[in-house]
PDB file of C-alpha atoms and ligand atoms in Angstrom:
ATOM      1  CA  MET T  51       2.720   0.250  18.330  1.00 97.00           C
ATOM      2  CA  LYS T  52       3.325   3.966  17.942  1.00 98.00           C
ATOM      3  CA  VAL T  53       0.111   5.927  17.389  1.00 98.00           C
ATOM      4  CA  ILE T  54       0.301   9.489  16.112  1.00 98.00           C
ATOM      5  CA  LYS T  55      -2.806  11.631  15.691  1.00 98.00           C
ATOM      6  CA  VAL T  56      -2.494  14.568  13.337  1.00 98.00           C
ATOM      7  CA  LYS T  57      -4.775  17.520  12.597  1.00 98.00           C
ATOM      8  CA  ASN T  58      -5.103  17.258   8.851  1.00 98.00           C
ATOM      9  CA  TYR T  59      -4.084  15.549   5.624  1.00 98.00           C
ATOM     10  CA  GLU T  60      -1.123  17.880   5.073  1.00 98.00           C
ATOM     11  CA  GLU T  61       0.391  16.925   8.442  1.00 98.00           C
ATOM     12  CA  LEU T  62      -0.275  13.273   7.717  1.00 98.00           C
ATOM     13  CA  SER T  63       1.528  13.520   4.384  1.00 98.00           C
ATOM     14  CA  VAL T  64       4.523  15.424   5.765  1.00 98.00           C
ATOM     15  CA  MET T  65       4.939  12.988   8.631  1.00 98.00           C
ATOM     16  CA  ALA T  66       4.555   9.844   6.525  1.00 98.00           C
ATOM     17  CA  ALA T  67       6.995  11.181   3.922  1.00 98.00           C
ATOM     18  CA  SER T  68       9.466  12.038   6.703  1.00 98.00           C
ATOM     19  CA  ILE T  69       9.371   8.463   8.000  1.00 98.00           C
ATOM     20  CA  ILE T  70       9.799   6.991   4.514  1.00 98.00           C
ATOM     21  CA  GLY T  71      12.496   9.554   3.728  1.00 98.00           C
ATOM     22  CA  ALA T  72      14.388   8.639   6.894  1.00 98.00           C
ATOM     23  CA  GLN T  73      14.258   4.992   5.818  1.00 98.00           C
ATOM     24  CA  VAL T  74      15.775   5.882   2.438  1.00 98.00           C
ATOM     25  CA  ILE T  75      18.486   8.007   4.079  1.00 98.00           C
ATOM     26  CA  ASN T  76      19.351   5.342   6.663  1.00 98.00           C
ATOM     27  CA  LYS T  77      19.433   2.510   4.126  1.00 98.00           C
ATOM     28  CA  PRO T  78      19.802   3.723   0.528  1.00 98.00           C
ATOM     29  CA  GLN T  79      19.405   0.160  -0.802  1.00 98.00           C
ATOM     30  CA  CYS T  80      16.173  -0.398   1.131  1.00 98.00           C
ATOM     31  CA  VAL T  81      13.047  -2.180  -0.096  1.00 99.00           C
ATOM     32  CA  LEU T  82       9.977   0.030   0.242  1.00 99.00           C
ATOM     33  CA  GLY T  83       6.590  -1.648   0.397  1.00 99.00           C
ATOM     34  CA  LEU T  84       4.158   0.732  -1.290  1.00 98.00           C
ATOM     35  CA  ALA T  85       0.411   1.272  -1.466  1.00 98.00           C
ATOM     36  CA  THR T  86      -1.886   3.003  -3.920  1.00 98.00           C
ATOM     37  CA  GLY T  87      -5.194   4.771  -3.203  1.00 96.00           C
ATOM     38  CA  SER T  88      -6.017   8.376  -2.345  1.00 96.00           C
ATOM     39  CA  THR T  89      -4.363   8.470   1.064  1.00 98.00           C
ATOM     40  CA  PRO T  90      -0.684   8.161   0.058  1.00 98.00           C
ATOM     41  CA  ILE T  91      -0.876  10.650  -2.835  1.00 98.00           C
ATOM     42  CA  GLY T  92       0.190  13.548  -0.587  1.00 98.00           C
ATOM     43  CA  THR T  93       2.966  11.423   0.908  1.00 98.00           C
ATOM     44  CA  TYR T  94       4.309  10.650  -2.564  1.00 98.00           C
ATOM     45  CA  GLU T  95       4.134  14.352  -3.457  1.00 98.00           C
ATOM     46  CA  LYS T  96       6.256  15.195  -0.416  1.00 98.00           C
ATOM     47  CA  LEU T  97       8.759  12.466  -1.292  1.00 98.00           C
ATOM     48  CA  ALA T  98       9.060  13.836  -4.836  1.00 98.00           C
ATOM     49  CA  GLU T  99       9.542  17.321  -3.367  1.00 98.00           C
ATOM     50  CA  ALA T 100      12.352  16.058  -1.127  1.00 98.00           C
ATOM     51  CA  TYR T 101      13.952  14.400  -4.150  1.00 98.00           C
ATOM     52  CA  ASN T 102      13.705  17.638  -6.160  1.00 98.00           C
ATOM     53  CA  ASN T 103      15.316  19.509  -3.278  1.00 98.00           C
ATOM     54  CA  GLY T 104      18.251  17.105  -3.322  1.00 98.00           C
ATOM     55  CA  ILE T 105      17.369  15.595   0.058  1.00 98.00           C
ATOM     56  CA  LEU T 106      16.449  12.082  -1.091  1.00 98.00           C
ATOM     57  CA  ASP T 107      18.125   9.740  -3.552  1.00 98.00           C
ATOM     58  CA  PHE T 108      16.097   6.755  -4.759  1.00 98.00           C
ATOM     59  CA  SER T 109      18.711   5.394  -7.165  1.00 98.00           C
ATOM     60  CA  GLU T 110      19.352   2.268  -5.102  1.00 98.00           C
ATOM     61  CA  VAL T 111      15.864   1.824  -3.674  1.00 98.00           C
ATOM     62  CA  LYS T 112      13.720  -1.151  -4.637  1.00 98.00           C
ATOM     63  CA  SER T 113       9.968  -1.296  -4.165  1.00 98.00           C
ATOM     64  CA  ILE T 114       7.263  -3.914  -3.906  1.00 98.00           C
ATOM     65  CA  ASN T 115       3.623  -2.909  -4.192  1.00 98.00           C
ATOM     66  CA  LEU T 116       0.840  -4.449  -2.191  1.00 98.00           C
ATOM     67  CA  ASP T 117      -1.589  -5.248  -4.943  1.00 98.00           C
ATOM     68  CA  GLU T 118      -2.877  -4.960  -8.493  1.00 98.00           C
ATOM     69  CA  TYR T 119      -6.213  -5.433 -10.235  1.00 96.00           C
ATOM     70  CA  CYS T 120      -6.545  -8.647 -12.231  1.00 96.00           C
ATOM     71  CA  GLY T 121      -7.014  -8.002 -15.929  1.00 95.00           C
ATOM     72  CA  LEU T 122      -5.387  -4.557 -16.107  1.00 95.00           C
ATOM     73  CA  SER T 123      -2.037  -4.021 -17.794  1.00 96.00           C
ATOM     74  CA  GLY T 124       0.468  -1.461 -16.547  1.00 96.00           C
ATOM     75  CA  ASP T 125      -0.408   1.023 -19.278  1.00 95.00           C
ATOM     76  CA  ASN T 126      -4.097   1.043 -18.309  1.00 95.00           C
ATOM     77  CA  ASN T 127      -4.567   4.287 -16.388  1.00 94.00           C
ATOM     78  CA  GLN T 128      -6.631   2.485 -13.731  1.00 94.00           C
ATOM     79  CA  SER T 129      -3.906  -0.033 -12.946  1.00 96.00           C
ATOM     80  CA  TYR T 130      -1.858   0.300  -9.813  1.00 97.00           C
ATOM     81  CA  ARG T 131       1.359   0.105 -11.855  1.00 98.00           C
ATOM     82  CA  TYR T 132       0.167   3.185 -13.760  1.00 98.00           C
ATOM     83  CA  PHE T 133      -0.737   4.928 -10.484  1.00 98.00           C
ATOM     84  CA  MET T 134       2.719   4.291  -9.056  1.00 98.00           C
ATOM     85  CA  ASN T 135       4.473   5.536 -12.192  1.00 98.00           C
ATOM     86  CA  GLU T 136       2.358   8.700 -12.232  1.00 98.00           C
ATOM     87  CA  ASN T 137       2.436   9.499  -8.532  1.00 98.00           C
ATOM     88  CA  LEU T 138       5.965   8.523  -7.583  1.00 98.00           C
ATOM     89  CA  PHE T 139       8.236   6.554  -9.896  1.00 98.00           C
ATOM     90  CA  ASN T 140       8.221   9.095 -12.754  1.00 98.00           C
ATOM     91  CA  LYS T 141       8.926  11.902 -10.293  1.00 98.00           C
ATOM     92  CA  VAL T 142      12.023  10.510  -8.558  1.00 98.00           C
ATOM     93  CA  ASN T 143      15.224   8.782  -9.661  1.00 98.00           C
ATOM     94  CA  ILE T 144      14.132   5.244  -8.820  1.00 98.00           C
ATOM     95  CA  ASP T 145      15.112   2.681 -11.462  1.00 98.00           C
ATOM     96  CA  LYS T 146      11.757   1.310 -12.733  1.00 98.00           C
ATOM     97  CA  GLU T 147      13.442  -2.075 -13.198  1.00 98.00           C
ATOM     98  CA  ASN T 148      13.664  -2.143  -9.405  1.00 98.00           C
ATOM     99  CA  THR T 149       9.966  -1.457  -8.871  1.00 98.00           C
ATOM    100  CA  PHE T 150       7.661  -4.437  -8.590  1.00 98.00           C
ATOM    101  CA  VAL T 151       3.884  -4.699  -8.811  1.00 98.00           C
ATOM    102  CA  PRO T 152       1.946  -7.947  -9.378  1.00 98.00           C
ATOM    103  CA  ASP T 153       1.281  -8.528 -13.081  1.00 98.00           C
ATOM    104  CA  GLY T 154      -2.428  -7.878 -13.581  1.00 97.00           C
ATOM    105  CA  THR T 155      -2.334  -9.503 -17.004  1.00 97.00           C
ATOM    106  CA  ALA T 156      -0.937 -12.844 -15.807  1.00 97.00           C
ATOM    107  CA  SER T 157      -3.066 -15.598 -17.305  1.00 93.00           C
ATOM    108  CA  ASP T 158      -2.227 -18.159 -14.617  1.00 96.00           C
ATOM    109  CA  SER T 159      -3.165 -16.383 -11.405  1.00 95.00           C
ATOM    110  CA  GLU T 160      -1.872 -19.117  -9.121  1.00 97.00           C
ATOM    111  CA  LYS T 161       1.538 -18.976 -10.775  1.00 98.00           C
ATOM    112  CA  GLU T 162       1.593 -15.185 -10.575  1.00 98.00           C
ATOM    113  CA  CYS T 163       0.872 -15.309  -6.836  1.00 98.00           C
ATOM    114  CA  GLU T 164       3.710 -17.777  -6.301  1.00 98.00           C
ATOM    115  CA  ARG T 165       6.060 -15.723  -8.465  1.00 98.00           C
ATOM    116  CA  TYR T 166       5.255 -12.489  -6.621  1.00 98.00           C
ATOM    117  CA  GLU T 167       5.583 -14.012  -3.166  1.00 98.00           C
ATOM    118  CA  ALA T 168       8.925 -15.574  -4.150  1.00 98.00           C
ATOM    119  CA  LEU T 169      10.067 -12.204  -5.499  1.00 98.00           C
ATOM    120  CA  CYS T 170       9.178 -10.467  -2.211  1.00 98.00           C
ATOM    121  CA  ALA T 171      11.003 -13.221  -0.326  1.00 98.00           C
ATOM    122  CA  SER T 172      14.078 -12.923  -2.554  1.00 98.00           C
ATOM    123  CA  LEU T 173      14.240  -9.190  -1.737  1.00 98.00           C
ATOM    124  CA  GLY T 174      13.957  -9.981   1.982  1.00 98.00           C
ATOM    125  CA  TYR T 175      10.446  -8.443   2.084  1.00 98.00           C
ATOM    126  CA  ALA T 176       9.926  -4.731   2.787  1.00 98.00           C
ATOM    127  CA  ASP T 177      12.166  -2.752   5.107  1.00 98.00           C
ATOM    128  CA  LEU T 178       9.234  -0.380   5.495  1.00 98.00           C
ATOM    129  CA  GLN T 179       5.701  -1.164   4.332  1.00 99.00           C
ATOM    130  CA  LEU T 180       3.305   1.741   3.777  1.00 99.00           C
ATOM    131  CA  LEU T 181      -0.372   0.842   4.196  1.00 98.00           C
ATOM    132  CA  GLY T 182      -3.689   2.562   3.699  1.00 98.00           C
ATOM    133  CA  ILE T 183      -6.857   1.002   5.096  1.00 98.00           C
ATOM    134  CA  GLY T 184     -10.325   0.365   3.698  1.00 95.00           C
ATOM    135  CA  HIS T 185     -13.489   1.330   5.581  1.00 94.00           C
ATOM    136  CA  ASN T 186     -14.027  -2.382   6.174  1.00 93.00           C
ATOM    137  CA  GLY T 187     -10.548  -2.760   7.650  1.00 96.00           C
ATOM    138  CA  HIS T 188      -8.893  -4.211   4.568  1.00 95.00           C
ATOM    139  CA  ILE T 189      -5.174  -3.769   4.000  1.00 97.00           C
ATOM    140  CA  GLY T 190      -3.862  -4.462   0.545  1.00 97.00           C
ATOM    141  CA  PHE T 191      -6.894  -6.258  -0.840  1.00 95.00           C
ATOM    142  CA  ASN T 192      -7.176  -8.553   2.171  1.00 96.00           C
ATOM    143  CA  GLU T 193     -10.900  -8.302   2.735  1.00 93.00           C
ATOM    144  CA  PRO T 194     -12.686  -9.314   5.967  1.00 94.00           C
ATOM    145  CA  ASP T 195     -12.638 -13.101   6.054  1.00 92.00           C
ATOM    146  CA  SER T 196     -12.735 -16.078   8.365  1.00 91.00           C
ATOM    147  CA  ALA T 197      -8.943 -16.487   8.320  1.00 96.00           C
ATOM    148  CA  PHE T 198      -5.868 -14.344   7.680  1.00 96.00           C
ATOM    149  CA  ALA T 199      -4.268 -15.099   4.305  1.00 94.00           C
ATOM    150  CA  ALA T 200      -0.600 -15.970   4.665  1.00 95.00           C
ATOM    151  CA  VAL T 201       0.793 -15.233   1.224  1.00 98.00           C
ATOM    152  CA  THR T 202       0.114 -13.424  -2.052  1.00 98.00           C
ATOM    153  CA  HIS T 203      -3.206 -14.569  -3.448  1.00 97.00           C
ATOM    154  CA  CYS T 204      -5.986 -13.631  -5.805  1.00 96.00           C
ATOM    155  CA  VAL T 205      -9.139 -12.248  -4.175  1.00 95.00           C
ATOM    156  CA  LYS T 206     -12.667 -11.553  -5.259  1.00 92.00           C
ATOM    157  CA  LEU T 207     -13.381  -7.971  -4.242  1.00 89.00           C
ATOM    158  CA  GLN T 208     -16.246  -7.193  -1.892  1.00 84.00           C
ATOM    159  CA  GLU T 209     -19.141  -5.092  -3.083  1.00 90.00           C
ATOM    160  CA  SER T 210     -18.170  -2.314  -0.624  1.00 85.00           C
ATOM    161  CA  THR T 211     -14.641  -2.180  -2.037  1.00 84.00           C
ATOM    162  CA  ILE T 212     -15.908  -2.152  -5.622  1.00 91.00           C
ATOM    163  CA  ASN T 213     -18.275   0.690  -4.691  1.00 91.00           C
ATOM    164  CA  ALA T 214     -15.506   2.639  -2.933  1.00 86.00           C
ATOM    165  CA  ASN T 215     -13.125   2.227  -5.869  1.00 86.00           C
ATOM    166  CA  SER T 216     -15.736   2.984  -8.515  1.00 89.00           C
ATOM    167  CA  ARG T 217     -15.194   6.719  -7.876  1.00 87.00           C
ATOM    168  CA  LEU T 218     -11.991   6.361  -9.861  1.00 85.00           C
ATOM    169  CA  PHE T 219     -13.597   4.626 -12.849  1.00 89.00           C
ATOM    170  CA  GLU T 220     -15.968   5.931 -15.500  1.00 89.00           C
ATOM    171  CA  LYS T 221     -18.654   3.478 -14.429  1.00 89.00           C
ATOM    172  CA  LYS T 222     -18.970   0.883 -11.700  1.00 90.00           C
ATOM    173  CA  GLU T 223     -19.040  -1.969 -14.242  1.00 90.00           C
ATOM    174  CA  ASP T 224     -15.471  -1.040 -15.226  1.00 89.00           C
ATOM    175  CA  VAL T 225     -14.079  -1.822 -11.760  1.00 92.00           C
ATOM    176  CA  PRO T 226     -12.282  -5.172 -11.882  1.00 94.00           C
ATOM    177  CA  THR T 227     -13.877  -7.754  -9.609  1.00 93.00           C
ATOM    178  CA  SER T 228     -10.687  -9.480  -8.523  1.00 95.00           C
ATOM    179  CA  ALA T 229      -7.145  -8.512  -7.591  1.00 96.00           C
ATOM    180  CA  PHE T 230      -3.770  -9.889  -6.624  1.00 97.00           C
ATOM    181  CA  THR T 231      -2.687  -8.935  -3.140  1.00 98.00           C
ATOM    182  CA  MET T 232       0.090  -9.676  -0.728  1.00 98.00           C
ATOM    183  CA  GLY T 233      -1.272 -11.772   2.110  1.00 98.00           C
ATOM    184  CA  ILE T 234      -1.434 -10.570   5.701  1.00 98.00           C
ATOM    185  CA  GLY T 235       1.535 -12.879   6.313  1.00 98.00           C
ATOM    186  CA  THR T 236       3.506 -11.171   3.521  1.00 98.00           C
ATOM    187  CA  ILE T 237       2.714  -7.751   4.998  1.00 98.00           C
ATOM    188  CA  LEU T 238       3.712  -8.827   8.510  1.00 98.00           C
ATOM    189  CA  LYS T 239       7.123  -9.930   7.198  1.00 98.00           C
ATOM    190  CA  ALA T 240       8.010  -6.255   6.627  1.00 98.00           C
ATOM    191  CA  LYS T 241      10.567  -5.053   9.147  1.00 98.00           C
ATOM    192  CA  LYS T 242       8.571  -1.883   9.823  1.00 98.00           C
ATOM    193  CA  ILE T 243       4.998  -0.940   8.978  1.00 98.00           C
ATOM    194  CA  LEU T 244       3.480   2.522   8.557  1.00 99.00           C
ATOM    195  CA  LEU T 245      -0.331   2.693   8.458  1.00 99.00           C
ATOM    196  CA  VAL T 246      -1.900   5.976   7.380  1.00 98.00           C
ATOM    197  CA  GLY T 247      -5.517   7.129   7.332  1.00 98.00           C
ATOM    198  CA  GLY T 248      -7.461  10.330   6.793  1.00 98.00           C
ATOM    199  CA  ALA T 249     -10.310  11.599   8.984  1.00 97.00           C
ATOM    200  CA  ASP T 250     -12.806   9.178   7.402  1.00 97.00           C
ATOM    201  CA  LYS T 251     -10.679   6.226   8.598  1.00 98.00           C
ATOM    202  CA  LYS T 252     -10.523   7.238  12.279  1.00 98.00           C
ATOM    203  CA  ASP T 253     -13.166   4.752  13.449  1.00 98.00           C
ATOM    204  CA  ILE T 254     -11.857   1.753  11.545  1.00 98.00           C
ATOM    205  CA  ILE T 255      -8.258   2.513  12.531  1.00 98.00           C
ATOM    206  CA  GLU T 256      -9.192   2.671  16.206  1.00 98.00           C
ATOM    207  CA  LYS T 257     -11.149  -0.575  15.873  1.00 98.00           C
ATOM    208  CA  ALA T 258      -8.151  -2.212  14.172  1.00 98.00           C
ATOM    209  CA  ILE T 259      -5.527  -1.105  16.671  1.00 98.00           C
ATOM    210  CA  TYR T 260      -7.521  -1.265  19.921  1.00 98.00           C
ATOM    211  CA  GLY T 261     -10.128  -3.936  19.167  1.00 98.00           C
ATOM    212  CA  ASP T 262      -9.901  -7.718  18.923  1.00 98.00           C
ATOM    213  CA  VAL T 263      -7.396  -9.281  16.560  1.00 98.00           C
ATOM    214  CA  THR T 264      -9.693 -10.915  14.032  1.00 98.00           C
ATOM    215  CA  PRO T 265      -9.665 -11.640  10.292  1.00 98.00           C
ATOM    216  CA  GLU T 266     -13.038  -9.857  10.241  1.00 97.00           C
ATOM    217  CA  VAL T 267     -10.909  -6.705  10.600  1.00 98.00           C
ATOM    218  CA  PRO T 268      -7.825  -7.596   8.556  1.00 98.00           C
ATOM    219  CA  ALA T 269      -5.793  -4.589   9.757  1.00 98.00           C
ATOM    220  CA  SER T 270      -6.131  -5.834  13.354  1.00 98.00           C
ATOM    221  CA  ALA T 271      -3.336  -8.312  12.480  1.00 98.00           C
ATOM    222  CA  LEU T 272      -0.962  -5.345  12.732  1.00 98.00           C
ATOM    223  CA  GLN T 273      -1.273  -5.653  16.520  1.00 98.00           C
ATOM    224  CA  LEU T 274       0.885  -8.777  16.170  1.00 98.00           C
ATOM    225  CA  HIS T 275       3.789  -6.900  14.570  1.00 98.00           C
ATOM    226  CA  LYS T 276       6.551  -5.453  16.723  1.00 98.00           C
ATOM    227  CA  ASP T 277       7.262  -2.253  14.789  1.00 98.00           C
ATOM    228  CA  VAL T 278       4.141  -0.470  13.580  1.00 98.00           C
ATOM    229  CA  THR T 279       3.551   3.276  13.364  1.00 98.00           C
ATOM    230  CA  VAL T 280       0.005   4.507  12.782  1.00 98.00           C
ATOM    231  CA  ILE T 281      -0.658   8.079  11.687  1.00 98.00           C
ATOM    232  CA  TYR T 282      -4.229   9.237  11.336  1.00 98.00           C
ATOM    233  CA  VAL T 283      -6.254  12.398  11.241  1.00 98.00           C
ATOM    234  CA  ALA T 284      -8.228  12.938  14.448  1.00 96.00           C
ATOM    235  CA  GLU T 285      -9.390  16.101  16.161  1.00 72.00           C
TER     236      GLU T 285
HETATM  237  C1  LIG B 439      -4.074   0.071  -2.200  1.00 78.67           C
HETATM  238  C2  LIG B 439      -4.499  -0.728  -1.072  1.00 78.67           C
HETATM  239  C3  LIG B 439      -5.789  -0.474  -0.371  1.00 78.67           C
HETATM  240  C4  LIG B 439      -5.956   0.982   0.062  1.00 78.67           C
HETATM  241  C5  LIG B 439      -7.273   1.196   0.787  1.00 78.67           C
HETATM  242  C6  LIG B 439      -7.507   2.643   1.153  1.00 78.67           C
HETATM  243  O1  LIG B 439      -2.847  -0.387  -2.721  1.00 78.67           O
HETATM  244  O2  LIG B 439      -3.815  -1.623  -0.747  1.00 78.67           O
HETATM  245  O3  LIG B 439      -5.838  -1.293   0.762  1.00 78.67           O
HETATM  246  O4  LIG B 439      -4.886   1.367   0.867  1.00 78.67           O
HETATM  247  O5  LIG B 439      -8.334   0.747  -0.004  1.00 78.67           O
HETATM  248  O6  LIG B 439      -7.651   3.383  -0.019  1.00 78.67           O
HETATM  249  P1  LIG B 439      -7.781   4.973   0.017  1.00 78.67           P
HETATM  250  O7  LIG B 439      -6.449   5.507   0.457  1.00 78.67           O
HETATM  251  O8  LIG B 439      -8.070   5.344  -1.423  1.00 78.67           O
HETATM  252  O9  LIG B 439      -8.872   5.300   0.948  1.00 78.67           O
END
């Protein structure tokens, strides 16, 4: 595991975008595993900047996103599909047909999980998976649990996650209570993983990467992967 401590969010964003950019340059037809949330917004801005400067070409890139709220369609501005369009896909020359996010409106959730996992498998999983982390150690929407989930599944969100995400909704009651998420097993199938966290994630990141490997801290499973880079803000 490569651990890089940076001074601030700007450095974090530049460094994460550089690693993702290098992936795109080295393998133009790569599959990027992408995350939503506040942390990667700066990274996506830097990627869009590099595209605008003619440094990056996303025309052959495919992407698979970690997760999506159940019940929200892609044109709902709280959906993760909407977030991705706004923060990255609309700003670069990626073909939206090649961007994949679980379908929040799927009526048969079990079928949707199987479909999404099979889709990830058919693409050979991510060449590089970008991850943020929750204060409780969640990655994707894999919440602390008694076992690591192997594949894409539908989860009931924990109160702490609903509270954390409610900042983005008009009222807490609007936050969906369940979501589709890649499993820890799906995430670990990525060839490379890049975990990023701001200053408020320092403690949980250190617990995840130096503590016991336990499903109580879902991100601790990253210790089992052979090619993980962690970038976080620490003084
Ligand atoms: C989002 C995701 C989540 C977030 C995590 C941190 O697709 O998978 O695990 O990465 O909740 O979110 P922020 O960056 O908003 O603190």
